[in-house]
Coordinates of C-alpha atoms and ligand atoms in Angstrom, one line a residue:
M889 CA 15.3 -43.8 65.4
K890 CA 13.2 -42.5 63.0
Q891 CA 12.6 -38.8 63.6
R892 CA 9.7 -37.7 65.6
Q893 CA 6.5 -37.4 63.7
T894 CA 4.5 -34.1 64.0
A895 CA 1.2 -32.8 62.2
R896 CA 3.6 -30.8 59.7
S897 CA 5.6 -34.1 59.1
V898 CA 2.2 -36.3 58.5
S899 CA 0.7 -33.8 56.4
A900 CA 4.0 -33.8 54.1
R901 CA 3.1 -37.5 53.8
K902 CA 0.4 -36.9 51.2
G903 CA 0.5 -39.1 48.3
G904 CA 3.7 -41.0 49.6
E905 CA 4.6 -43.5 52.0
K906 CA 1.3 -44.5 53.5
I907 CA 0.7 -43.3 57.1
V908 CA -0.2 -46.1 59.8
M909 CA -2.2 -44.9 62.4
L910 CA -3.4 -47.5 65.6
T911 CA -5.7 -46.5 68.4
A912 CA -3.7 -47.1 71.9
Y913 CA -5.1 -46.3 75.2
D914 CA -2.3 -46.8 77.8
Y915 CA 1.2 -47.2 78.0
P916 CA 2.1 -50.8 77.0
S917 CA -0.3 -50.2 73.5
A918 CA 1.2 -47.3 73.0
R919 CA 5.1 -49.2 73.3
M920 CA 3.8 -51.7 71.2
A921 CA 2.2 -50.0 68.6
E922 CA 5.1 -47.6 68.2
D923 CA 7.4 -50.2 68.0
A924 CA 5.6 -52.1 65.5
G925 CA 6.3 -48.4 63.4
A926 CA 2.9 -46.7 63.7
D927 CA 3.4 -43.2 63.1
I928 CA 0.3 -41.9 64.5
L929 CA -1.0 -43.4 68.0
L930 CA -5.0 -42.2 68.4
V931 CA -6.4 -42.0 71.7
G932 CA -9.9 -42.9 70.0
D933 CA -13.1 -42.4 71.9
S934 CA -13.4 -46.2 71.4
L935 CA -11.5 -46.4 74.5
A936 CA -15.3 -46.7 75.8
M937 CA -16.0 -49.4 73.9
V938 CA -12.8 -51.6 73.7
V939 CA -11.4 -50.4 77.4
L940 CA -14.3 -49.4 79.3
G941 CA -17.1 -51.8 78.0
H942 CA -19.7 -49.1 77.1
P943 CA -22.2 -50.2 74.1
D944 CA -21.1 -47.1 71.9
T945 CA -18.4 -44.3 72.2
L946 CA -21.0 -41.6 73.7
S947 CA -20.5 -42.0 77.6
V948 CA -17.0 -41.3 77.7
T949 CA -15.8 -38.5 79.5
V950 CA -12.9 -35.7 78.4
E951 CA -11.5 -36.5 82.2
E952 CA -11.3 -40.5 81.2
M953 CA -10.0 -39.3 77.8
V954 CA -7.0 -37.4 79.7
H955 CA -6.3 -40.2 81.9
H956 CA -5.7 -42.1 79.0
C957 CA -4.0 -39.9 76.9
K958 CA -1.6 -39.3 79.9
A959 CA -0.6 -42.9 79.5
V960 CA 0.0 -43.0 76.0
S961 CA 2.0 -39.7 75.8
R962 CA 4.3 -41.3 78.2
G963 CA 4.7 -44.7 76.0
A964 CA 5.3 -42.9 72.8
Q965 CA 8.9 -41.3 72.1
R966 CA 8.4 -41.0 68.0
A967 CA 4.7 -41.2 67.2
L968 CA 2.5 -38.4 67.1
V969 CA -0.3 -38.8 69.4
V970 CA -3.8 -37.6 68.8
G971 CA -6.5 -37.2 71.3
D972 CA -10.1 -37.7 70.4
L973 CA -12.5 -35.1 71.4
P974 CA -15.5 -37.3 73.0
F975 CA -19.0 -36.4 72.3
L976 CA -20.4 -33.1 73.4
S977 CA -17.0 -32.0 74.8
Y978 CA -17.0 -29.3 71.2
E979 CA -20.5 -29.5 69.7
A980 CA -21.4 -26.4 71.7
G981 CA -18.9 -24.3 70.3
P982 CA -15.6 -22.9 69.7
T983 CA -15.1 -22.1 73.4
Q984 CA -16.2 -25.7 74.4
A985 CA -13.9 -26.7 71.8
L986 CA -11.0 -24.9 73.2
E987 CA -11.6 -26.0 76.6
S988 CA -11.7 -29.9 76.2
A989 CA -8.7 -29.8 73.5
G990 CA -6.7 -27.8 75.8
R991 CA -7.0 -30.3 78.6
L992 CA -6.2 -33.3 76.2
V993 CA -3.1 -31.1 75.3
K994 CA -2.0 -29.6 78.4
E995 CA -3.0 -32.4 81.0
G996 CA -2.9 -35.5 78.2
G997 CA 0.1 -34.4 76.7
V998 CA -1.2 -35.1 72.9
R999 CA 0.0 -32.9 70.6
A1000 CA -3.0 -32.8 68.2
V1001 CA -7.0 -33.6 68.4
K1002 CA -9.3 -35.1 66.1
L1003 CA -13.3 -34.2 66.1
E1004 CA -16.0 -35.7 64.3
G1005 CA -18.1 -33.8 61.9
G1006 CA -17.8 -31.7 58.6
R1007 CA -18.9 -28.4 57.8
E1008 CA -20.8 -27.6 60.8
V1009 CA -17.8 -28.0 63.1
L1010 CA -15.6 -25.5 61.1
P1011 CA -15.9 -22.7 63.9
Q1012 CA -14.5 -25.5 66.3
V1013 CA -11.6 -26.4 63.9
D1014 CA -10.9 -22.5 63.2
A1015 CA -10.6 -21.7 66.9
L1016 CA -8.4 -24.7 67.5
L1017 CA -5.9 -24.3 64.9
A1018 CA -5.8 -20.3 66.0
A1019 CA -4.9 -21.8 69.4
G1020 CA -2.2 -23.6 67.9
I1021 CA -3.7 -27.2 68.2
P1022 CA -3.4 -29.3 65.0
V1023 CA -6.8 -30.8 64.2
M1024 CA -7.4 -34.0 62.1
G1025 CA -10.9 -34.4 60.8
H1026 CA -13.3 -37.5 60.7
V1027 CA -16.1 -37.8 58.3
G1028 CA -18.2 -40.6 56.9
L1029 CA -19.5 -42.8 59.6
T1030 CA -19.1 -40.7 62.5
P1031 CA -19.9 -42.8 65.5
Q1032 CA -20.8 -40.0 68.0
R1033 CA -23.8 -39.3 65.5
L1034 CA -25.0 -43.0 65.5
A1035 CA -28.5 -42.3 66.4
R1036 CA -28.7 -39.9 63.8
L1037 CA -26.9 -42.1 61.0
G1038 CA -28.9 -44.7 61.6
G1039 CA -26.3 -47.7 63.0
F1040 CA -23.3 -48.7 61.9
R1041 CA -23.3 -48.7 58.3
V1042 CA -21.7 -47.6 54.9
Q1043 CA -22.0 -43.7 54.3
G1044 CA -21.8 -42.0 51.0
R1045 CA -23.4 -44.7 48.6
D1046 CA -25.8 -42.5 46.9
A1047 CA -24.8 -39.2 44.7
A1048 CA -25.9 -36.9 47.4
T1049 CA -24.7 -38.3 50.6
A1050 CA -21.5 -39.1 48.9
Q1051 CA -21.6 -35.2 47.7
A1052 CA -22.0 -34.2 51.0
I1053 CA -19.0 -36.2 52.4
L1054 CA -16.8 -34.9 49.8
D1055 CA -17.7 -31.4 50.3
D1056 CA -17.0 -32.0 54.6
A1057 CA -13.6 -33.2 53.6
V1058 CA -13.1 -30.7 51.2
A1059 CA -14.2 -27.8 53.8
L1060 CA -11.9 -29.6 56.8
S1061 CA -8.6 -29.7 54.2
R1062 CA -9.4 -26.5 53.6
A1063 CA -9.6 -25.1 56.9
G1064 CA -6.3 -26.5 57.7
C1065 CA -6.8 -29.8 59.0
F1066 CA -3.6 -31.8 58.9
A1067 CA -5.4 -35.1 57.8
V1068 CA -8.7 -36.2 57.6
V1069 CA -10.3 -39.8 58.7
L1070 CA -12.8 -41.4 56.2
E1071 CA -14.5 -44.1 58.0
C1072 CA -16.8 -46.6 56.4
V1073 CA -17.3 -45.2 52.7
P1074 CA -17.1 -46.9 49.3
A1075 CA -13.5 -47.2 48.3
A1076 CA -14.3 -45.4 44.9
L1077 CA -15.5 -42.3 46.8
A1078 CA -12.5 -42.4 49.3
R1079 CA -10.5 -42.8 46.2
V1080 CA -12.0 -39.4 44.6
I1081 CA -11.8 -37.9 48.1
T1082 CA -8.1 -38.6 48.5
A1083 CA -7.4 -37.1 45.0
V1084 CA -9.2 -33.8 45.8
L1085 CA -7.6 -33.4 49.1
E1086 CA -4.6 -31.4 49.7
A1087 CA -4.5 -33.1 53.4
P1088 CA -3.8 -36.7 53.4
T1089 CA -6.7 -38.9 54.2
I1090 CA -6.5 -41.9 56.7
G1091 CA -9.1 -44.7 55.8
I1092 CA -10.9 -47.4 57.9
G1093 CA -13.4 -49.4 56.1
A1094 CA -12.5 -47.1 53.3
G1095 CA -10.4 -49.1 50.7
P1096 CA -6.6 -49.0 49.6
Q1097 CA -6.3 -45.7 48.1
C1098 CA -6.3 -43.4 51.2
D1099 CA -3.0 -42.0 52.1
G1100 CA -2.7 -43.8 55.2
Q1101 CA -4.7 -46.4 57.1
V1102 CA -5.8 -46.7 61.0
L1103 CA -7.3 -49.9 62.7
V1104 CA -8.3 -50.4 66.4
F1105 CA -5.6 -51.7 68.4
H1106 CA -8.0 -54.5 70.1
D1107 CA -9.4 -55.4 66.8
V1108 CA -6.2 -55.9 65.1
L1109 CA -4.8 -58.2 67.9
G1110 CA -8.4 -60.0 68.0
I1111 CA -8.8 -58.8 71.6
H1112 CA -12.3 -57.4 71.1
E1113 CA -15.2 -59.6 71.4
G1114 CA -17.7 -56.8 70.6
I1115 CA -18.7 -55.8 67.0
R1116 CA -16.5 -57.3 64.3
P1117 CA -17.0 -55.1 61.4
S1118 CA -16.0 -56.5 58.1
F1119 CA -13.5 -54.3 57.4
V1120 CA -11.1 -55.2 59.9
K1121 CA -8.7 -57.5 59.7
R1122 CA -7.5 -59.6 62.9
Y1123 CA -3.8 -60.1 62.6
A1124 CA -3.5 -62.5 65.9
E1125 CA -6.1 -64.1 68.3
L1126 CA -4.6 -62.8 71.5
G1127 CA -8.2 -62.6 73.2
A1128 CA -8.1 -66.8 72.8
T1129 CA -4.7 -66.9 73.4
G1130 CA -4.8 -64.9 77.0
R1131 CA -8.1 -66.9 78.0
E1132 CA -5.8 -70.1 77.1
A1133 CA -3.2 -68.7 79.4
L1134 CA -5.2 -67.5 82.3
T1135 CA -7.1 -71.0 82.7
A1136 CA -3.6 -72.2 82.5
Y1137 CA -2.7 -70.2 85.4
A1138 CA -6.0 -70.7 87.4
A1139 CA -5.8 -74.6 87.2
E1140 CA -1.9 -74.6 88.1
V1141 CA -2.8 -72.2 91.1
R1142 CA -5.7 -74.8 92.0
Q1143 CA -3.6 -77.8 91.7
G1144 CA -0.6 -76.2 93.8
R1145 CA 1.9 -76.0 90.6
F1146 CA 2.1 -72.5 90.7
P1147 CA 4.6 -71.5 92.2
G1148 CA 7.2 -73.5 90.7
P1149 CA 10.5 -73.9 91.9
E1150 CA 11.9 -71.5 89.5
Q1151 CA 9.4 -68.9 91.2
V1152 CA 10.2 -69.0 94.7
F1153 CA 12.9 -67.4 97.1
S1154 CA 14.9 -69.2 99.2
M1155 CA 16.4 -68.1 103.0
E1156 CA 19.0 -69.8 105.2
E1157 CA 17.2 -72.4 107.1
Q1158 CA 18.9 -71.1 110.4
H1159 CA 17.1 -67.7 109.8
L1160 CA 13.6 -69.4 110.4
E1161 CA 15.0 -71.6 113.3
G1162 CA 14.8 -68.4 115.8
L1163 CA 10.9 -67.2 114.9
T1164 CA 8.5 -67.5 117.4
V1165 CA 4.8 -66.7 118.2
D1166 CA 3.9 -66.1 122.0
G1167 CA 7.4 -68.2 122.8
R1168 CA 6.4 -71.1 120.5
P1169 CA 9.0 -71.8 117.6
A1170 CA 6.5 -70.5 114.6
R1171 CA 8.3 -73.6 112.7
S1172 CA 5.9 -75.8 115.1
Y1173 CA 2.8 -74.6 113.3
L1174 CA 4.1 -76.2 110.3
R1175 CA 2.0 -79.2 108.8
E1176 CA 3.9 -81.9 107.7
P1177 CA 3.4 -82.3 104.1
A1178 CA 0.7 -84.8 103.5
A1179 CA 2.4 -88.4 102.6
Ligands
KIV309 O1 -12.4 -43.4 68.0 C1 -11.4 -44.5 67.2 O2 -11.0 -45.9 67.3 C2 -11.5 -43.8 66.1 C3 -11.0 -44.2 65.0 C4 -11.9 -45.5 64.3 C5 -10.6 -43.7 63.6 O3 -12.1 -42.8 65.8

């Protein structure tokens, strides 16, 4: 078995073997992702959309994140489990960030947290690191600020916004974040940021030159039916396969073909003989099978 991943071991992979991160939201997704070789399991706030059916990530609560972090932590034996701090669970300042992150760590069992934002969240990053909680940064497209960013769109395409993203990423790395997610930025910008930063970069829609990549579990497996960003590669169509299987099950139930002989338990006839209801043999209630 490979060595257990920590924030420190992930950091040390800068420029080396690519870091593989996948989101996971429960025990089976954690087991599957880890068995597939993921180094980091992110209990992302994308939970809101792909598992809980919300239109965006804004409504997921710390309580809900804790619940799912617990399940993922139970499934992870080797991967580093990172919990996402949801919208408005850290923006008020370091005290709020510590309270929220503390719950994900103490109750949810995660070993690091991720928060969205750049220089404006440095006080929160400092407080978390001072408390011994490793922090992953997240810049570029930050879905918790979708309203301000004007929707799901590539960030940093002009000089001013590219400089701002670079400055944010540098600040997070210098503050001590063990890794920084770059979401939806041009590949050329991600390449520069990756070269500049001491911390590894983990890209999603940020090209191949990041130190690692992350995708949403349901996107990789083709389960999620919602938005299909162009940077996502679906490696399977389990949504379609699953629907076919469930449709076959429903048809077999209606046709009386499930359960079949392999799925039933037997008992000795004699034990049925003596069963009664109001003194009447229970077997007499049986209707003869139709001819
Ligand atoms: O919540 C999430 O899934 C994320 C990843 C896309 C990085 O933040």
